[in-house]
Amino acid sequence: MPALRAFVVLVALLISLLPAAARTITDAAGRVVEIPDKVERVLAAGPPASVLVYVLAPEKLAGWVREPKAEEKAFLLPSVASLPVFGQLTGKGGTANIEAVLAAKPDIIIDVGTVNPTYASLADKVQAQTGIPYVLIDGAFAKSGAMLRETGAMLGVEARAEMLAAYADEKLAALEKGLAGIPQDKRPAVYYGRGAEGLETGLAGSINMELLEAVGARNVAAVAGKGGLTQVSLEQILSWKPDVILAASPKFARAVKDDPLWAELDAVKAGRIHAAPSLPFGWIDSPPGLNRLIGVAWLEHTLYPEAFPAALDAEVRTFFKLFYQVELSDAQLETLLGKSAKK
């Protein structure tokens, strides 16, 4: 018996030393990537990928692109609060380096967002340098359901992915149905200001402005051209005459209300200045990931309260429980929504 037991242990040890079984997938850029059959650790290349991996399989997230702030951690699972920070591999202000990537020991790297030759080239370069499979995923908001299903299959969490994808599909279908009854002339012209000064916004086609387009709003900055994020002037904003001002920063929202330079705008006169919720991730962008799904409900409530009368607080509770796996207290709901929580 001791000899048999030793033989079994030896066989188990040898099996553990064998290379992991692999499978081949084709990512959103058309790149053929060989990934492990079983993925246990995932490194997110940028913030949208962090959100995607967190909502699908928080236990597989190797670390954060940036450390969540204390107020953000309050709305996330405690198990991810102290994960290491590896920096950002992709996009503006990349901070991660190859040593950090290797130190994370991920099975795969995932990047979510715009898919173009630049990102494909970066993926090829990092994969060649590290030997770690690097997968590009189309982050288009309209493809949220497909994104969840495809990534869920990669990570081996198909059942959870299908549950989240069904929610996404249902909400986008309900949005489309509701918008069908709102004439174009009843849809607002919106300025979305980022930063404390509110003078950064997105041009036509910017992934950061996708949610505004999805809810039928007209991005006033689109007249300035096509592209990504850009700096604009107060004079430009005044000339665009937005019906509604959405602020990524509460500081900007407060400043607009009190600054006489903004006072001539109809949006200011009507008090249609709204600070977008931002916990634990932005509800409009920051990052432009799956976190924007709850932004749909907030924008419906903010821009079209008569067409979308469903209770916002109930929808927020449902989303946070389903996607972030957090049960919101009344105090947390108040933190997120302020006065809106009572409606």
Coordinates of C-alpha atoms in Angstrom, one line a residue:
M1 CA 0.0 0.0 0.0
P2 CA 2.8 2.5 0.8
A3 CA 4.3 1.9 -2.6
L4 CA 0.9 2.4 -4.3
R5 CA 0.3 5.6 -2.4
A6 CA 3.8 6.9 -3.4
F7 CA 3.0 6.0 -7.0
V8 CA -0.3 7.9 -6.9
V9 CA 1.5 11.0 -5.4
L10 CA 4.2 10.8 -8.1
V11 CA 1.6 10.6 -10.9
A12 CA -0.3 13.6 -9.5
L13 CA 3.0 15.6 -9.3
L14 CA 3.9 14.8 -12.8
I15 CA 0.4 15.8 -14.0
S16 CA 0.7 19.1 -12.2
L17 CA 4.0 19.8 -14.0
L18 CA 2.5 19.3 -17.4
P19 CA 1.7 22.4 -19.5
A20 CA -1.9 23.5 -19.0
A21 CA -4.3 22.5 -21.8
A22 CA -4.9 25.3 -24.3
R23 CA -7.6 26.5 -26.6
T24 CA -7.5 28.9 -29.5
I25 CA -9.8 31.9 -29.8
T26 CA -10.1 34.8 -32.2
D27 CA -10.4 38.2 -30.5
A28 CA -12.2 41.3 -31.6
A29 CA -9.2 42.5 -33.7
G30 CA -9.2 39.2 -35.6
R31 CA -6.0 38.0 -33.8
V32 CA -5.8 34.3 -33.2
V33 CA -4.8 33.8 -29.5
E34 CA -4.0 30.6 -27.6
I35 CA -5.3 30.8 -24.1
P36 CA -5.3 28.3 -21.2
D37 CA -8.3 26.0 -21.1
K38 CA -8.8 27.1 -17.5
V39 CA -8.2 30.7 -16.7
E40 CA -7.7 31.5 -13.0
R41 CA -5.8 34.9 -13.0
V42 CA -6.6 37.8 -15.3
L43 CA -4.7 41.0 -15.7
A44 CA -6.8 44.0 -16.9
A45 CA -4.9 46.2 -19.4
G46 CA -7.1 49.2 -18.6
P47 CA -10.0 50.4 -16.5
P48 CA -12.9 49.1 -18.6
A49 CA -11.3 45.6 -18.5
S50 CA -11.1 45.9 -14.7
V51 CA -14.8 46.5 -14.5
L52 CA -15.6 43.6 -16.9
V53 CA -13.5 41.1 -15.0
Y54 CA -14.7 42.3 -11.6
V55 CA -18.4 41.9 -12.5
L56 CA -17.9 38.5 -14.0
A57 CA -15.4 36.9 -11.8
P58 CA -13.9 39.1 -9.0
E59 CA -11.9 36.1 -7.7
K60 CA -10.0 35.9 -11.0
L61 CA -9.0 39.6 -11.0
A62 CA -5.2 39.7 -10.4
G63 CA -5.1 43.4 -9.4
W64 CA -6.2 46.9 -10.2
V65 CA -5.1 49.4 -12.8
R66 CA -5.3 52.0 -10.1
E67 CA -6.1 51.5 -6.4
P68 CA -9.8 52.2 -5.7
K69 CA -10.4 55.1 -3.4
A70 CA -11.9 54.5 0.1
E71 CA -15.3 55.8 -1.0
E72 CA -15.2 53.4 -4.0
K73 CA -14.2 50.4 -2.0
A74 CA -17.4 50.9 0.1
F75 CA -19.3 49.8 -3.0
L76 CA -17.2 46.8 -3.9
L77 CA -16.7 43.4 -2.5
P78 CA -14.3 43.4 0.5
S79 CA -12.3 40.6 -1.2
V80 CA -11.0 43.0 -3.9
A81 CA -10.3 45.9 -1.7
S82 CA -6.6 45.1 -1.1
L83 CA -5.7 43.6 -4.5
P84 CA -2.3 44.9 -5.8
V85 CA -2.1 47.7 -8.3
F86 CA -0.2 47.0 -11.5
G87 CA -0.9 50.2 -13.5
Q88 CA -2.4 50.6 -16.9
L89 CA -1.0 48.9 -20.0
T90 CA -3.1 50.7 -22.6
G91 CA -4.7 54.0 -23.5
K92 CA -3.7 57.5 -22.4
G93 CA -1.2 57.6 -19.6
G94 CA -0.1 54.0 -19.6
T95 CA 1.8 53.3 -16.3
A96 CA 2.4 49.5 -16.2
N97 CA 5.7 48.0 -17.3
I98 CA 6.6 44.5 -18.4
E99 CA 8.1 43.7 -15.0
A100 CA 4.8 44.5 -13.3
V101 CA 2.9 42.4 -15.8
L102 CA 5.2 39.4 -15.2
A103 CA 5.0 39.9 -11.5
A104 CA 1.2 39.6 -11.7
K105 CA 1.6 36.0 -13.1
P106 CA -1.7 36.2 -15.0
D107 CA -3.0 33.4 -17.3
I108 CA -4.3 36.0 -19.7
I109 CA -4.4 39.8 -20.3
I110 CA -7.7 41.4 -21.3
D111 CA -8.2 44.8 -22.9
V112 CA -11.6 46.2 -23.5
G113 CA -12.5 49.2 -25.6
T114 CA -11.9 50.6 -29.0
V115 CA -10.5 48.0 -31.4
N116 CA -8.1 49.3 -34.1
P117 CA -4.6 48.6 -35.5
T118 CA -2.9 50.6 -32.7
Y119 CA -4.4 48.5 -29.9
A120 CA -3.8 45.3 -31.9
S121 CA -0.1 46.2 -32.3
L122 CA 0.2 46.9 -28.6
A123 CA -1.4 43.6 -27.8
D124 CA 1.0 41.8 -30.1
K125 CA 4.0 43.6 -28.6
V126 CA 3.1 42.8 -25.0
Q127 CA 2.2 39.2 -25.8
A128 CA 5.6 38.7 -27.6
Q129 CA 7.5 40.3 -24.7
T130 CA 5.8 38.4 -21.9
G131 CA 4.5 35.2 -23.4
I132 CA 1.2 35.9 -21.8
P133 CA -2.0 35.7 -24.1
Y134 CA -3.4 39.1 -24.7
V135 CA -7.0 39.3 -25.8
L136 CA -8.8 42.4 -27.2
I137 CA -12.5 42.7 -26.6
D138 CA -14.8 45.2 -28.3
G139 CA -16.1 47.6 -25.7
A140 CA -18.9 49.2 -27.7
F141 CA -21.8 49.9 -25.4
A142 CA -24.4 48.4 -27.7
K143 CA -22.5 45.1 -27.6
S144 CA -22.6 44.8 -23.8
G145 CA -24.4 41.5 -23.8
A146 CA -22.0 39.9 -26.4
M147 CA -19.1 41.2 -24.4
L148 CA -20.3 39.5 -21.2
R149 CA -21.1 36.2 -22.9
E150 CA -17.8 36.1 -24.8
T151 CA -15.6 36.9 -21.8
G152 CA -17.7 34.7 -19.6
A153 CA -16.9 31.8 -21.9
M154 CA -13.2 32.6 -21.7
L155 CA -13.2 32.8 -18.0
G156 CA -15.3 29.7 -17.4
V157 CA -18.2 31.6 -15.8
E158 CA -20.9 31.1 -18.5
A159 CA -23.9 31.0 -16.1
R160 CA -23.1 34.3 -14.4
A161 CA -22.2 35.9 -17.8
E162 CA -25.6 34.9 -19.2
M163 CA -27.4 36.3 -16.2
L164 CA -25.6 39.7 -16.6
A165 CA -25.9 39.7 -20.4
A166 CA -29.7 39.0 -20.2
Y167 CA -30.0 42.0 -17.9
A168 CA -28.0 44.2 -20.3
D169 CA -30.0 43.0 -23.3
E170 CA -33.3 43.7 -21.5
K171 CA -32.3 47.2 -20.4
L172 CA -31.1 48.2 -23.8
A173 CA -34.2 46.8 -25.5
A174 CA -36.4 48.7 -23.0
L175 CA -34.4 51.9 -23.6
E176 CA -34.9 51.6 -27.4
K177 CA -38.6 51.0 -26.9
G178 CA -39.0 54.0 -24.6
L179 CA -37.0 56.3 -26.9
A180 CA -39.2 55.3 -29.9
G181 CA -42.0 57.3 -28.3
I182 CA -40.0 60.5 -27.8
P183 CA -39.9 62.8 -30.8
Q184 CA -36.5 64.1 -31.9
D185 CA -37.4 67.7 -30.9
K186 CA -38.1 66.5 -27.4
R187 CA -34.6 65.0 -27.0
P188 CA -32.2 67.4 -25.2
A189 CA -29.0 68.9 -26.5
V190 CA -26.5 68.0 -23.8
Y191 CA -23.0 69.2 -22.7
Y192 CA -21.0 66.7 -20.7
G193 CA -18.2 68.3 -18.8
R194 CA -15.3 66.3 -17.3
G195 CA -12.9 67.5 -14.6
A196 CA -13.3 70.1 -11.9
E197 CA -13.5 72.9 -14.5
G198 CA -15.8 71.0 -16.8
L199 CA -13.9 72.0 -20.0
E200 CA -13.0 68.5 -21.1
T201 CA -15.6 66.7 -23.2
G202 CA -15.9 64.2 -26.0
L203 CA -16.2 64.8 -29.7
A204 CA -18.5 63.0 -32.1
G205 CA -17.7 59.3 -32.1
S206 CA -15.9 59.4 -28.7
I207 CA -16.3 56.2 -26.7
N208 CA -16.7 58.4 -23.7
M209 CA -19.9 59.9 -25.2
E210 CA -21.5 56.6 -26.3
L211 CA -24.0 56.6 -23.4
L212 CA -25.4 60.0 -24.3
E213 CA -25.9 58.8 -27.9
A214 CA -27.5 55.6 -26.6
V215 CA -30.1 57.5 -24.6
G216 CA -31.0 59.7 -27.6
A217 CA -29.4 62.9 -26.3
R218 CA -27.6 65.2 -28.7
N219 CA -23.9 65.8 -27.9
V220 CA -23.5 69.5 -28.5
A221 CA -19.7 69.1 -28.8
A222 CA -20.1 66.9 -31.9
V223 CA -20.2 70.1 -34.0
A224 CA -16.5 70.6 -33.0
G225 CA -15.5 67.5 -35.0
K226 CA -14.9 63.8 -34.6
G227 CA -12.5 62.2 -32.3
G228 CA -11.9 61.4 -28.6
L229 CA -11.7 63.7 -25.6
T230 CA -10.7 67.3 -26.1
Q231 CA -10.5 70.6 -24.2
V232 CA -13.0 73.2 -25.1
S233 CA -13.6 76.8 -24.1
L234 CA -16.5 78.4 -22.2
E235 CA -17.2 80.5 -25.3
Q236 CA -17.7 77.3 -27.4
I237 CA -20.1 75.9 -24.8
L238 CA -22.1 79.1 -24.7
S239 CA -22.4 79.1 -28.5
W240 CA -23.6 75.5 -28.4
K241 CA -26.5 76.4 -26.1
P242 CA -27.1 73.1 -24.3
D243 CA -30.5 72.3 -22.8
V244 CA -28.8 70.2 -20.1
I245 CA -25.4 70.2 -18.5
L246 CA -24.1 67.0 -17.1
A247 CA -21.1 67.2 -14.9
A248 CA -18.6 64.4 -14.1
S249 CA -17.4 66.4 -11.1
P250 CA -19.7 67.7 -8.4
K251 CA -17.3 70.7 -8.1
F252 CA -18.0 71.6 -11.7
A253 CA -21.8 71.3 -11.2
R254 CA -21.6 73.7 -8.2
A255 CA -19.5 76.1 -10.1
V256 CA -21.8 76.3 -13.0
K257 CA -24.8 77.1 -10.8
D258 CA -23.0 80.1 -9.2
D259 CA -20.8 81.5 -12.0
P260 CA -22.4 84.5 -13.8
L261 CA -20.4 83.6 -16.9
W262 CA -22.6 80.5 -17.3
A263 CA -25.9 82.3 -16.3
E264 CA -27.1 83.1 -19.8
L265 CA -27.5 79.4 -20.8
D266 CA -31.1 78.0 -20.8
A267 CA -29.7 74.9 -19.0
V268 CA -28.6 77.1 -16.1
K269 CA -31.8 79.2 -16.0
A270 CA -33.9 76.1 -15.9
G271 CA -31.7 74.4 -13.3
R272 CA -30.9 71.5 -15.6
I273 CA -27.4 70.9 -14.2
H274 CA -26.8 67.4 -12.9
A275 CA -23.7 65.8 -11.4
A276 CA -23.5 62.3 -12.6
P277 CA -23.0 59.6 -9.9
S278 CA -19.5 58.1 -9.9
L279 CA -19.3 55.3 -7.4
P280 CA -17.8 52.8 -7.5
F281 CA -17.1 53.6 -11.2
G282 CA -18.5 56.5 -13.3
W283 CA -22.1 56.1 -14.5
I284 CA -21.5 57.9 -17.9
D285 CA -17.8 57.1 -18.5
S286 CA -14.7 57.0 -16.4
P287 CA -14.2 54.3 -17.5
P288 CA -16.3 53.7 -20.6
G289 CA -17.1 50.2 -19.5
L290 CA -20.0 48.0 -18.3
N291 CA -20.5 50.4 -15.4
R292 CA -22.4 52.6 -17.8
L293 CA -25.3 50.2 -17.8
I294 CA -26.6 51.8 -14.6
G295 CA -26.1 55.2 -16.2
V296 CA -28.9 54.3 -18.6
A297 CA -31.4 54.2 -15.7
W298 CA -30.0 57.5 -14.2
L299 CA -30.2 59.3 -17.6
E300 CA -33.7 58.0 -18.3
H301 CA -34.7 59.4 -14.9
T302 CA -32.8 62.7 -15.4
L303 CA -33.7 63.4 -19.1
Y304 CA -37.0 61.8 -19.6
P305 CA -38.8 61.3 -16.3
E306 CA -42.3 61.1 -17.8
A307 CA -41.3 58.5 -20.4
F308 CA -39.4 56.4 -17.9
P309 CA -41.3 56.5 -14.6
A310 CA -39.8 53.4 -13.0
A311 CA -38.3 53.9 -9.6
L312 CA -34.6 54.8 -9.9
D313 CA -33.8 53.6 -6.4
A314 CA -35.1 50.1 -7.0
E315 CA -33.2 49.9 -10.3
V316 CA -29.9 51.0 -8.6
R317 CA -30.3 48.4 -5.8
T318 CA -31.0 45.7 -8.4
F319 CA -27.9 46.6 -10.5
F320 CA -25.5 46.8 -7.6
K321 CA -26.7 43.5 -6.2
L322 CA -26.4 41.8 -9.6
F323 CA -23.3 43.3 -11.0
Y324 CA -21.2 44.5 -8.0
Q325 CA -22.6 41.9 -5.6
V326 CA -23.3 44.5 -3.0
E327 CA -26.5 45.1 -1.0
L328 CA -27.0 48.8 -0.7
S329 CA -28.0 50.4 2.5
D330 CA -30.3 53.4 2.6
A331 CA -27.4 55.6 3.5
Q332 CA -25.4 54.2 0.5
L333 CA -28.3 54.8 -1.8
E334 CA -28.5 58.4 -0.6
T335 CA -24.7 58.8 -1.2
L336 CA -25.1 57.6 -4.7
L337 CA -28.3 59.5 -5.7
G338 CA -28.8 62.3 -3.2
K339 CA -32.3 63.7 -3.6
S340 CA -33.0 61.4 -6.6
A341 CA -33.0 58.5 -4.1
K342 CA -36.4 59.7 -2.8
K343 CA -38.1 59.6 -6.2

